[in-house]
């Protein structure tokens, strides 16, 4: 973990964006990070516990949070992350800080690997400000037709990307036409029959479908 002297040196830079890898960030470091008032934080591997993750709630200028290669859940941070007042962008590949997807001003969510699961997509239901969702389930069989139901309840959803998963028209894709503001739909490496794809295209004549 970064030493006190290293944190002191970092503070002199007046930086607003930070990227931490491996064991560089721990719970003590989270307290130091709060004092630097960051706008963007990326954490790739970490010693931070749920109690430390709750410190993200004290970062009142934080707009973007990205977490990678951390699968441990952080229920202690649920309240702080779910009510974060400024967070607009969140990406993750696991359960670490996943509750950030419910922050009231979130506009863009990118869920990869284990985070792109039916369970976590359900947290997006009825989100009032969410505009873009990417679900990239590569390496995990956790994303299915069941993920479609919560997505169609997002009133401002404009762009949707579904990747590395199996979907059917009758099981869920037939509901995508219920999203009133959808303008772009990306299906990358998705198992979908030609017949179902034809039906989907017919449902979404004004949507850019890739």
Short mmCIF file of C-alpha atoms in Angstrom, two decimals:
data_model
loop_
_atom_site.label_atom_id
_atom_site.label_comp_id
_atom_site.label_asym_id
_atom_site.label_seq_id
_atom_site.Cartn_x
_atom_site.Cartn_y
_atom_site.Cartn_z
CA UNK A 1 0.00 0.00 0.00
CA UNK A 2 1.04 3.60 -0.58
CA UNK A 3 2.88 5.10 2.37
CA UNK A 4 1.94 8.31 4.17
CA UNK A 5 4.87 10.05 2.48
CA UNK A 6 3.66 8.89 -0.93
CA UNK A 7 0.16 10.16 -0.23
CA UNK A 8 1.64 13.51 0.87
CA UNK A 9 3.54 13.72 -2.43
CA UNK A 10 0.43 12.84 -4.44
CA UNK A 11 -1.53 15.56 -2.66
CA UNK A 12 0.86 18.22 -4.01
CA UNK A 13 -0.12 17.31 -7.59
CA UNK A 14 -3.73 18.51 -7.17
CA UNK A 15 -4.86 15.64 -9.41
CA UNK A 16 -8.56 14.84 -9.82
CA UNK A 17 -8.32 11.46 -11.60
CA UNK A 18 -6.67 8.42 -10.04
CA UNK A 19 -5.92 4.83 -11.07
CA UNK A 20 -4.82 2.27 -8.48
CA UNK A 21 -3.51 -1.21 -9.21
CA UNK A 22 -2.81 -4.26 -7.07
CA UNK A 23 -2.31 -3.57 -3.37
CA UNK A 24 -1.62 0.17 -3.72
CA UNK A 25 -5.00 1.16 -2.28
CA UNK A 26 -6.25 -0.01 1.12
CA UNK A 27 -8.80 1.26 3.66
CA UNK A 28 -6.32 3.76 5.13
CA UNK A 29 -5.63 5.02 1.62
CA UNK A 30 -9.35 5.51 1.02
CA UNK A 31 -9.40 8.05 3.85
CA UNK A 32 -6.53 9.91 2.19
CA UNK A 33 -8.24 9.71 -1.19
CA UNK A 34 -11.39 11.36 0.16
CA UNK A 35 -9.33 14.43 1.10
CA UNK A 36 -8.14 14.77 -2.53
CA UNK A 37 -11.74 15.22 -3.76
CA UNK A 38 -11.39 13.04 -6.89
CA UNK A 39 -13.66 13.21 -9.93
CA UNK A 40 -12.61 9.83 -11.40
CA UNK A 41 -11.27 6.71 -9.68
CA UNK A 42 -10.20 3.40 -11.23
CA UNK A 43 -9.37 0.49 -8.93
CA UNK A 44 -7.78 -2.58 -10.55
CA UNK A 45 -7.34 -5.13 -7.81
CA UNK A 46 -7.47 -3.88 -4.26
CA UNK A 47 -7.08 -4.45 -0.52
CA UNK A 48 -10.12 -2.25 0.13
CA UNK A 49 -12.86 -3.83 2.26
CA UNK A 50 -16.54 -2.95 2.31
CA UNK A 51 -15.94 -0.42 5.07
CA UNK A 52 -13.28 1.26 2.98
CA UNK A 53 -15.49 1.25 -0.11
CA UNK A 54 -18.10 3.18 1.85
CA UNK A 55 -15.68 6.11 1.72
CA UNK A 56 -16.63 6.58 -1.94
CA UNK A 57 -19.82 8.10 -0.56
CA UNK A 58 -17.78 10.93 0.97
CA UNK A 59 -16.24 11.91 -2.39
CA UNK A 60 -18.68 14.67 -3.26
CA UNK A 61 -17.18 15.43 -6.70
CA UNK A 62 -16.84 11.83 -7.87
CA UNK A 63 -18.37 11.41 -11.34
CA UNK A 64 -16.81 8.15 -12.58
CA UNK A 65 -15.91 4.94 -10.74
CA UNK A 66 -14.35 1.92 -12.46
CA UNK A 67 -13.50 -1.33 -10.67
CA UNK A 68 -11.69 -4.33 -12.17
CA UNK A 69 -10.59 -7.76 -11.00
CA UNK A 70 -12.30 -7.45 -7.61
CA UNK A 71 -15.08 -9.94 -7.07
CA UNK A 72 -15.69 -9.53 -3.34
CA UNK A 73 -19.06 -7.99 -2.39
CA UNK A 74 -19.16 -4.77 -0.40
CA UNK A 75 -22.55 -4.65 1.37
CA UNK A 76 -21.18 -2.17 3.91
CA UNK A 77 -20.95 0.40 1.12
CA UNK A 78 -24.50 -0.13 -0.18
CA UNK A 79 -26.03 2.96 1.42
CA UNK A 80 -23.17 5.28 0.47
CA UNK A 81 -22.95 4.12 -3.13
CA UNK A 82 -26.66 3.77 -3.81
CA UNK A 83 -27.28 7.38 -2.77
CA UNK A 84 -24.11 8.92 -4.22
CA UNK A 85 -25.04 12.49 -5.23
CA UNK A 86 -22.70 13.07 -8.20
CA UNK A 87 -21.78 9.68 -9.70
CA UNK A 88 -22.60 9.52 -13.44
CA UNK A 89 -20.49 6.63 -14.80
CA UNK A 90 -19.85 3.19 -13.30
CA UNK A 91 -18.14 0.08 -14.65
CA UNK A 92 -17.27 -3.17 -12.95
CA UNK A 93 -16.55 -6.84 -13.62
CA UNK A 94 -17.64 -8.16 -10.21
CA UNK A 95 -19.66 -7.55 -7.06
CA UNK A 96 -17.28 -4.92 -5.66
CA UNK A 97 -19.23 -1.63 -5.33
CA UNK A 98 -22.00 -2.97 -7.61
CA UNK A 99 -24.58 -0.95 -5.64
CA UNK A 100 -23.25 2.15 -7.39
CA UNK A 101 -25.52 1.29 -10.34
CA UNK A 102 -28.46 2.58 -8.30
CA UNK A 103 -26.94 6.03 -7.67
CA UNK A 104 -29.61 8.58 -8.67
CA UNK A 105 -27.57 10.47 -11.31
CA UNK A 106 -25.93 7.50 -13.03
CA UNK A 107 -26.07 7.90 -16.82
CA UNK A 108 -23.77 5.16 -18.10
CA UNK A 109 -23.23 1.63 -16.78
CA UNK A 110 -20.77 -0.92 -18.16
CA UNK A 111 -21.01 -4.36 -16.55
CA UNK A 112 -18.50 -7.01 -17.59
CA UNK A 113 -17.85 -10.68 -16.82
CA UNK A 114 -19.44 -11.64 -13.49
CA UNK A 115 -21.08 -8.24 -13.06
CA UNK A 116 -23.09 -8.80 -16.25
CA UNK A 117 -25.50 -11.17 -14.58
CA UNK A 118 -29.28 -11.33 -14.40
CA UNK A 119 -28.99 -10.68 -10.66
CA UNK A 120 -27.10 -7.41 -11.00
CA UNK A 121 -28.99 -6.18 -14.07
CA UNK A 122 -32.13 -6.40 -11.94
CA UNK A 123 -30.73 -3.51 -9.88
CA UNK A 124 -31.18 -1.22 -12.90
CA UNK A 125 -34.97 -1.53 -12.86
CA UNK A 126 -36.79 1.82 -13.20
CA UNK A 127 -33.58 3.84 -12.97
CA UNK A 128 -34.60 7.46 -13.66
CA UNK A 129 -31.44 8.85 -15.30
CA UNK A 130 -29.70 5.89 -16.94
CA UNK A 131 -29.06 6.43 -20.67
CA UNK A 132 -26.50 3.81 -21.73
CA UNK A 133 -26.06 0.18 -20.64
CA UNK A 134 -23.42 -2.27 -21.81
CA UNK A 135 -23.54 -5.90 -20.66
CA UNK A 136 -20.42 -7.87 -21.56
CA UNK A 137 -20.81 -11.35 -20.10
CA UNK A 138 -17.77 -12.93 -21.76
CA UNK A 139 -16.57 -15.97 -19.84
CA UNK A 140 -19.71 -16.29 -17.74
CA UNK A 141 -23.05 -17.95 -18.49
CA UNK A 142 -24.93 -15.51 -16.25
CA UNK A 143 -26.80 -13.28 -18.71
CA UNK A 144 -30.06 -14.51 -20.23
CA UNK A 145 -33.51 -13.44 -21.42
CA UNK A 146 -34.34 -12.65 -17.79
CA UNK A 147 -32.11 -9.57 -18.00
CA UNK A 148 -34.40 -7.92 -20.55
CA UNK A 149 -37.34 -7.29 -18.20
CA UNK A 150 -35.59 -4.73 -15.96
CA UNK A 151 -33.98 -3.03 -18.96
CA UNK A 152 -37.32 -2.14 -20.57
CA UNK A 153 -38.35 -0.24 -17.43
CA UNK A 154 -35.53 2.34 -17.80
CA UNK A 155 -37.32 5.42 -19.18
CA UNK A 156 -34.29 7.29 -20.59
CA UNK A 157 -32.40 4.31 -22.00
CA UNK A 158 -30.95 5.37 -25.35
CA UNK A 159 -28.16 2.90 -26.09
CA UNK A 160 -28.03 -0.79 -25.20
CA UNK A 161 -25.21 -3.23 -25.87
CA UNK A 162 -25.69 -6.95 -25.22
CA UNK A 163 -22.59 -9.10 -25.74
CA UNK A 164 -21.47 -12.72 -25.29
CA UNK A 165 -24.82 -14.16 -24.25
CA UNK A 166 -27.76 -16.24 -25.47
CA UNK A 167 -31.11 -14.56 -26.11
CA UNK A 168 -34.41 -15.47 -27.75
CA UNK A 169 -37.08 -13.27 -29.25
CA UNK A 170 -39.99 -14.95 -27.47
CA UNK A 171 -38.15 -15.10 -24.15
CA UNK A 172 -37.24 -11.44 -23.85
CA UNK A 173 -36.04 -9.58 -26.94
CA UNK A 174 -39.64 -9.08 -28.06
CA UNK A 175 -39.94 -6.57 -25.21
CA UNK A 176 -37.20 -4.23 -26.40
CA UNK A 177 -39.77 -2.34 -28.46
CA UNK A 178 -41.18 -1.12 -25.13
CA UNK A 179 -38.14 1.13 -24.59
CA UNK A 180 -39.45 4.46 -25.93
CA UNK A 181 -36.15 6.29 -26.46
CA UNK A 182 -33.94 3.46 -27.73
CA UNK A 183 -31.86 4.62 -30.71
CA UNK A 184 -28.96 2.12 -30.78
CA UNK A 185 -28.78 -1.61 -30.08
CA UNK A 186 -25.52 -3.54 -30.33
CA UNK A 187 -25.54 -7.34 -30.38
CA UNK A 188 -21.96 -8.61 -30.40
CA UNK A 189 -21.16 -12.32 -30.28
CA UNK A 190 -24.75 -13.00 -29.27
CA UNK A 191 -26.37 -16.40 -29.93
CA UNK A 192 -29.56 -15.48 -31.77
CA UNK A 193 -31.36 -17.34 -34.54
CA UNK A 194 -31.78 -15.64 -37.94
CA UNK A 195 -35.57 -15.87 -37.52
CA UNK A 196 -35.46 -14.10 -34.14
CA UNK A 197 -33.12 -11.44 -35.53
CA UNK A 198 -35.55 -10.74 -38.37
CA UNK A 199 -38.40 -10.30 -35.90
CA UNK A 200 -36.28 -7.96 -33.77
CA UNK A 201 -35.42 -5.81 -36.78
CA UNK A 202 -39.09 -5.56 -37.67
CA UNK A 203 -39.89 -4.41 -34.14
CA UNK A 204 -37.20 -1.70 -34.14
CA UNK A 205 -37.27 0.00 -37.56
CA UNK A 206 -35.90 3.30 -36.22
CA UNK A 207 -33.18 1.77 -34.05
CA UNK A 208 -29.60 1.50 -35.31
CA UNK A 209 -29.04 -2.23 -34.87
CA UNK A 210 -25.47 -3.52 -35.13
#
